């Protein structure tokens, strides 16, 4: 399911739940208010009927009391001895009430009865009067726990109508008189049904309108996500140049920017991988080519010596070729091993005096320089740097060897080492402030620079940019003649990378080459003021 439809359905569900809850609470509250109003009207009707009936009964009681008193006086005058025929006041009252209830109820009904309302009169547990023609039996719960002054009520359904029964109790001549009023409460329930129907209509209309609105809103809001999805599919198919064009400034816009950054990083990484694959293929091709030449010479001279009887001089010459090409293969394999090892392992570093290290380099390359009648000029400023002595000697020997190969016989090669201070442009006042500042350390961060300068054949810029590639040689014939294989500068680059050093090449054809190595270190700073 698309994200826009998830947003749409989620909003519809939440809106439906919200509207349903609010509608239920409002309709329920209105219904309760309407029902309470109906109940109050029923209680008022019951009170009115009760008051009217009690008033009629009070008139009857007063009338019966007067008749009873008059009859007692007449019997006394006639001196009647038959006590069994004397009329008791209580018997007259009870019989009079029971006999008079239909007339009383009829009079009360005609005076206080309203439309859709009825009442019942019960005296001493017997029904004395009712104006309800439905002949419905009264629920016994209306009489449970009923006391004088209190009322019970009940809502009952009759003929699909709702009626409220309200019961009140009075005591007449020590007997219970119950007045039950019956009022039609269907109006409240009809109002409830109408509100429910109206609410259903409203909620359907609102949901339809909200669905249409939310569809377009969600479509508008998720349009950038669709662009992201489409661009991601294009990138997955190999089109790494495509980008997302989203101009919003919200989270989606920020996501689009991050996505473009990620796509650019992926594109760069793919380019790097392609370049690495190309370089590996080139490495294998160059390596195969480089070992092919010495192996051909070794196999050729060995086969000649094996199959032919050669003079002693030719044997020595063949053995010389075999030995030199074998040494060349040995040198190439050693450098390849060092190159692979250094790319996969860290190196150990110690504090080394640069003057001693450079002196060792000059001592190593000295015999080869003497054979070419080359002069080595040194100008080394001593310093203590944290380096790997053996590896840095190897790197400098390779650079010195390249300078030897590029120089003409009888030429000159210079090797210098000195600090290049970071604050060479500091003013005298700044130096005074720095000297007097207690928080300044005695050591200053500097860069130690080693330069190897030759005045030989030089290189073009394109050649200088590729000298660190494996098996790359500026002059292959001269390099092979000197026993080179094009791996030395690659090894130098890896060694300097382990030392966080920078190699810069300055060269011009016919004017020589300057190899500049920048090593970071610390020197003792003394400022004369």
mmCIF file of N, CA, C and O in Angstrom, residues 110-160:
data_model
loop_
_atom_site.group_PDB
_atom_site.id
_atom_site.type_symbol
_atom_site.label_atom_id
_atom_site.label_comp_id
_atom_site.label_asym_id
_atom_site.label_seq_id
_atom_site.Cartn_x
_atom_site.Cartn_y
_atom_site.Cartn_z
ATOM 1 N N UNK A 110 -60.313 15.056 35.451
ATOM 2 C CA UNK A 110 -60.889 16.114 34.622
ATOM 3 C C UNK A 110 -60.266 17.472 34.887
ATOM 4 O O UNK A 110 -60.279 18.360 34.032
ATOM 5 N N UNK A 111 -59.677 17.624 36.068
ATOM 6 C CA UNK A 111 -59.134 18.940 36.431
ATOM 7 C C UNK A 111 -57.618 19.078 36.191
ATOM 8 O O UNK A 111 -57.142 20.148 35.798
ATOM 9 N N UNK A 112 -56.852 18.016 36.415
ATOM 10 C CA UNK A 112 -55.385 18.141 36.347
ATOM 11 C C UNK A 112 -54.743 17.278 35.279
ATOM 12 O O UNK A 112 -53.555 17.417 35.000
ATOM 13 N N UNK A 113 -55.478 16.366 34.680
ATOM 14 C CA UNK A 113 -54.871 15.452 33.718
ATOM 15 C C UNK A 113 -54.477 16.200 32.447
ATOM 16 O O UNK A 113 -55.208 17.032 31.944
ATOM 17 N N UNK A 114 -53.281 15.855 31.934
ATOM 18 C CA UNK A 114 -52.792 16.440 30.686
ATOM 19 C C UNK A 114 -52.794 15.380 29.601
ATOM 20 O O UNK A 114 -53.014 14.191 29.864
ATOM 21 N N UNK A 115 -52.508 15.831 28.377
ATOM 22 C CA UNK A 115 -52.490 14.918 27.252
ATOM 23 C C UNK A 115 -51.348 13.915 27.399
ATOM 24 O O UNK A 115 -50.246 14.276 27.822
ATOM 25 N N UNK A 116 -51.607 12.700 27.028
ATOM 26 C CA UNK A 116 -50.629 11.619 27.083
ATOM 27 C C UNK A 116 -50.126 11.373 28.498
ATOM 28 O O UNK A 116 -48.963 10.995 28.702
ATOM 29 N N UNK A 117 -50.972 11.609 29.495
ATOM 30 C CA UNK A 117 -50.616 11.300 30.874
ATOM 31 C C UNK A 117 -51.810 10.644 31.549
ATOM 32 O O UNK A 117 -52.960 10.990 31.280
ATOM 33 N N UNK A 118 -51.509 9.687 32.416
ATOM 34 C CA UNK A 118 -52.530 8.942 33.128
ATOM 35 C C UNK A 118 -52.077 8.802 34.571
ATOM 36 O O UNK A 118 -50.910 9.058 34.901
ATOM 37 N N UNK A 119 -53.025 8.370 35.439
ATOM 38 C CA UNK A 119 -52.639 8.110 36.808
ATOM 39 C C UNK A 119 -53.485 6.991 37.384
ATOM 40 O O UNK A 119 -54.578 6.700 36.905
ATOM 41 N N UNK A 120 -52.931 6.361 38.429
ATOM 42 C CA UNK A 120 -53.590 5.257 39.135
ATOM 43 C C UNK A 120 -53.666 5.630 40.607
ATOM 44 O O UNK A 120 -52.744 6.273 41.140
ATOM 45 N N UNK A 121 -54.763 5.172 41.250
ATOM 46 C CA UNK A 121 -54.919 5.372 42.691
ATOM 47 C C UNK A 121 -55.068 4.010 43.329
ATOM 48 O O UNK A 121 -55.968 3.236 42.962
ATOM 49 N N UNK A 122 -54.168 3.691 44.238
ATOM 50 C CA UNK A 122 -54.228 2.455 45.003
ATOM 51 C C UNK A 122 -54.420 2.810 46.475
ATOM 52 O O UNK A 122 -53.683 3.666 47.008
ATOM 53 N N UNK A 123 -55.379 2.130 47.110
ATOM 54 C CA UNK A 123 -55.617 2.376 48.536
ATOM 55 C C UNK A 123 -55.672 1.038 49.235
ATOM 56 O O UNK A 123 -56.458 0.153 48.846
ATOM 57 N N UNK A 124 -54.830 0.901 50.221
ATOM 58 C CA UNK A 124 -54.760 -0.317 51.018
ATOM 59 C C UNK A 124 -54.471 -1.526 50.123
ATOM 60 O O UNK A 124 -55.047 -2.604 50.286
ATOM 61 N N UNK A 125 -53.617 -1.351 49.100
ATOM 62 C CA UNK A 125 -53.191 -2.428 48.210
ATOM 63 C C UNK A 125 -54.128 -2.721 47.072
ATOM 64 O O UNK A 125 -53.836 -3.584 46.248
ATOM 65 N N UNK A 126 -55.259 -2.027 46.997
ATOM 66 C CA UNK A 126 -56.220 -2.276 45.938
ATOM 67 C C UNK A 126 -56.317 -1.058 45.029
ATOM 68 O O UNK A 126 -56.203 0.089 45.485
ATOM 69 N N UNK A 127 -56.496 -1.352 43.739
ATOM 70 C CA UNK A 127 -56.634 -0.258 42.798
ATOM 71 C C UNK A 127 -58.019 0.359 42.954
ATOM 72 O O UNK A 127 -59.045 -0.316 42.842
ATOM 73 N N UNK A 128 -58.008 1.661 43.182
ATOM 74 C CA UNK A 128 -59.276 2.352 43.369
ATOM 75 C C UNK A 128 -59.741 3.099 42.136
ATOM 76 O O UNK A 128 -60.955 3.260 41.916
ATOM 77 N N UNK A 129 -58.752 3.515 41.331
ATOM 78 C CA UNK A 129 -59.157 4.270 40.135
ATOM 79 C C UNK A 129 -57.967 4.327 39.175
ATOM 80 O O UNK A 129 -56.798 4.335 39.591
ATOM 81 N N UNK A 130 -58.245 4.399 37.866
ATOM 82 C CA UNK A 130 -57.282 4.692 36.815
ATOM 83 C C UNK A 130 -58.006 5.197 35.584
ATOM 84 O O UNK A 130 -59.140 4.776 35.319
ATOM 85 N N UNK A 131 -57.398 6.134 34.905
ATOM 86 C CA UNK A 131 -57.960 6.642 33.650
ATOM 87 C C UNK A 131 -57.212 6.090 32.436
ATOM 88 O O UNK A 131 -57.380 6.560 31.321
ATOM 89 N N UNK A 132 -56.312 5.069 32.680
ATOM 90 C CA UNK A 132 -55.556 4.433 31.605
ATOM 91 C C UNK A 132 -56.360 3.265 31.075
ATOM 92 O O UNK A 132 -56.729 2.339 31.824
ATOM 93 N N UNK A 133 -56.647 3.282 29.784
ATOM 94 C CA UNK A 133 -57.447 2.239 29.161
ATOM 95 C C UNK A 133 -56.614 1.053 28.702
ATOM 96 O O UNK A 133 -57.151 0.065 28.211
ATOM 97 N N UNK A 134 -55.308 1.159 28.840
ATOM 98 C CA UNK A 134 -54.458 0.085 28.313
ATOM 99 C C UNK A 134 -54.447 -1.142 29.186
ATOM 100 O O UNK A 134 -53.997 -2.210 28.755
ATOM 101 N N UNK A 135 -54.894 -1.023 30.408
ATOM 102 C CA UNK A 135 -54.972 -2.147 31.351
ATOM 103 C C UNK A 135 -53.598 -2.810 31.547
ATOM 104 O O UNK A 135 -53.469 -4.033 31.551
ATOM 105 N N UNK A 136 -52.586 -1.975 31.651
ATOM 106 C CA UNK A 136 -51.225 -2.484 31.862
ATOM 107 C C UNK A 136 -51.035 -2.784 33.337
ATOM 108 O O UNK A 136 -51.428 -1.990 34.207
ATOM 109 N N UNK A 137 -50.415 -3.918 33.615
ATOM 110 C CA UNK A 137 -50.130 -4.268 35.005
ATOM 111 C C UNK A 137 -48.996 -3.399 35.532
ATOM 112 O O UNK A 137 -47.985 -3.183 34.842
ATOM 113 N N UNK A 138 -49.169 -2.938 36.746
ATOM 114 C CA UNK A 138 -48.162 -2.086 37.374
ATOM 115 C C UNK A 138 -47.008 -2.949 37.861
ATOM 116 O O UNK A 138 -47.214 -3.979 38.516
ATOM 117 N N UNK A 139 -45.781 -2.537 37.521
ATOM 118 C CA UNK A 139 -44.583 -3.249 37.945
ATOM 119 C C UNK A 139 -44.419 -3.123 39.457
ATOM 120 O O UNK A 139 -44.526 -2.047 40.032
ATOM 121 N N UNK A 140 -44.148 -4.258 40.099
ATOM 122 C CA UNK A 140 -44.053 -4.288 41.557
ATOM 123 C C UNK A 140 -42.882 -3.467 42.084
ATOM 124 O O UNK A 140 -42.881 -3.065 43.243
ATOM 125 N N UNK A 141 -41.868 -3.242 41.222
ATOM 126 C CA UNK A 141 -40.705 -2.481 41.705
ATOM 127 C C UNK A 141 -41.061 -1.050 42.050
ATOM 128 O O UNK A 141 -40.313 -0.383 42.777
ATOM 129 N N UNK A 142 -42.189 -0.557 41.538
ATOM 130 C CA UNK A 142 -42.591 0.818 41.869
ATOM 131 C C UNK A 142 -42.991 0.953 43.330
ATOM 132 O O UNK A 142 -43.003 2.072 43.868
ATOM 133 N N UNK A 143 -43.320 -0.155 43.997
ATOM 134 C CA UNK A 143 -43.753 -0.094 45.387
ATOM 135 C C UNK A 143 -42.662 -0.517 46.358
ATOM 136 O O UNK A 143 -42.848 -0.409 47.584
ATOM 137 N N UNK A 144 -41.550 -1.013 45.827
ATOM 138 C CA UNK A 144 -40.476 -1.496 46.712
ATOM 139 C C UNK A 144 -39.796 -0.337 47.426
ATOM 140 O O UNK A 144 -39.442 0.674 46.815
ATOM 141 N N UNK A 145 -39.621 -0.528 48.746
ATOM 142 C CA UNK A 145 -38.903 0.449 49.586
ATOM 143 C C UNK A 145 -39.464 1.858 49.438
ATOM 144 O O UNK A 145 -38.722 2.848 49.535
ATOM 145 N N UNK A 146 -40.756 1.964 49.183
ATOM 146 C CA UNK A 146 -41.382 3.287 49.039
ATOM 147 C C UNK A 146 -41.829 3.779 50.408
ATOM 148 O O UNK A 146 -42.478 3.056 51.169
ATOM 149 N N UNK A 147 -41.450 5.012 50.724
ATOM 150 C CA UNK A 147 -41.840 5.632 51.995
ATOM 151 C C UNK A 147 -42.517 6.953 51.722
ATOM 152 O O UNK A 147 -42.424 7.508 50.621
ATOM 153 N N UNK A 148 -43.196 7.443 52.728
ATOM 154 C CA UNK A 148 -43.908 8.712 52.597
ATOM 155 C C UNK A 148 -42.911 9.842 52.370
ATOM 156 O O UNK A 148 -41.914 9.956 53.089
ATOM 157 N N UNK A 149 -43.178 10.638 51.381
ATOM 158 C CA UNK A 149 -42.298 11.755 51.060
ATOM 159 C C UNK A 149 -41.295 11.439 49.975
ATOM 160 O O UNK A 149 -40.655 12.347 49.450
ATOM 161 N N UNK A 150 -41.114 10.163 49.651
ATOM 162 C CA UNK A 150 -40.202 9.757 48.589
ATOM 163 C C UNK A 150 -40.985 9.269 47.380
ATOM 164 O O UNK A 150 -42.186 9.003 47.459
ATOM 165 N N UNK A 151 -40.282 9.131 46.259
ATOM 166 C CA UNK A 151 -40.921 8.693 45.028
ATOM 167 C C UNK A 151 -40.044 7.653 44.344
ATOM 168 O O UNK A 151 -38.813 7.711 44.406
ATOM 169 N N UNK A 152 -40.681 6.713 43.702
ATOM 170 C CA UNK A 152 -40.020 5.753 42.823
ATOM 171 C C UNK A 152 -40.440 6.034 41.389
ATOM 172 O O UNK A 152 -41.571 6.475 41.148
ATOM 173 N N UNK A 153 -39.503 5.775 40.448
ATOM 174 C CA UNK A 153 -39.902 5.949 39.058
ATOM 175 C C UNK A 153 -39.338 4.808 38.228
ATOM 176 O O UNK A 153 -38.351 4.169 38.584
ATOM 177 N N UNK A 154 -39.985 4.591 37.107
ATOM 178 C CA UNK A 154 -39.616 3.510 36.206
ATOM 179 C C UNK A 154 -39.974 3.917 34.790
ATOM 180 O O UNK A 154 -41.026 4.524 34.560
ATOM 181 N N UNK A 155 -39.085 3.583 33.836
ATOM 182 C CA UNK A 155 -39.358 3.847 32.423
ATOM 183 C C UNK A 155 -39.690 2.519 31.765
ATOM 184 O O UNK A 155 -38.889 1.577 31.816
ATOM 185 N N UNK A 156 -40.847 2.459 31.151
ATOM 186 C CA UNK A 156 -41.334 1.221 30.556
ATOM 187 C C UNK A 156 -41.719 1.474 29.099
ATOM 188 O O UNK A 156 -42.143 2.566 28.728
ATOM 189 N N UNK A 157 -41.552 0.425 28.265
ATOM 190 C CA UNK A 157 -41.892 0.520 26.840
ATOM 191 C C UNK A 157 -43.233 -0.181 26.624
ATOM 192 O O UNK A 157 -43.388 -1.372 26.945
ATOM 193 N N UNK A 158 -44.167 0.563 26.069
ATOM 194 C CA UNK A 158 -45.502 0.031 25.791
ATOM 195 C C UNK A 158 -45.928 0.499 24.413
ATOM 196 O O UNK A 158 -45.983 1.711 24.150
ATOM 197 N N UNK A 159 -46.261 -0.476 23.541
ATOM 198 C CA UNK A 159 -46.704 -0.141 22.184
ATOM 199 C C UNK A 159 -45.708 0.791 21.479
ATOM 200 O O UNK A 159 -46.092 1.802 20.881
ATOM 201 N N UNK A 160 -44.406 0.426 21.602
ATOM 202 C CA UNK A 160 -43.317 1.168 20.955
ATOM 203 C C UNK A 160 -43.218 2.604 21.449
ATOM 204 O O UNK A 160 -42.687 3.468 20.766
#
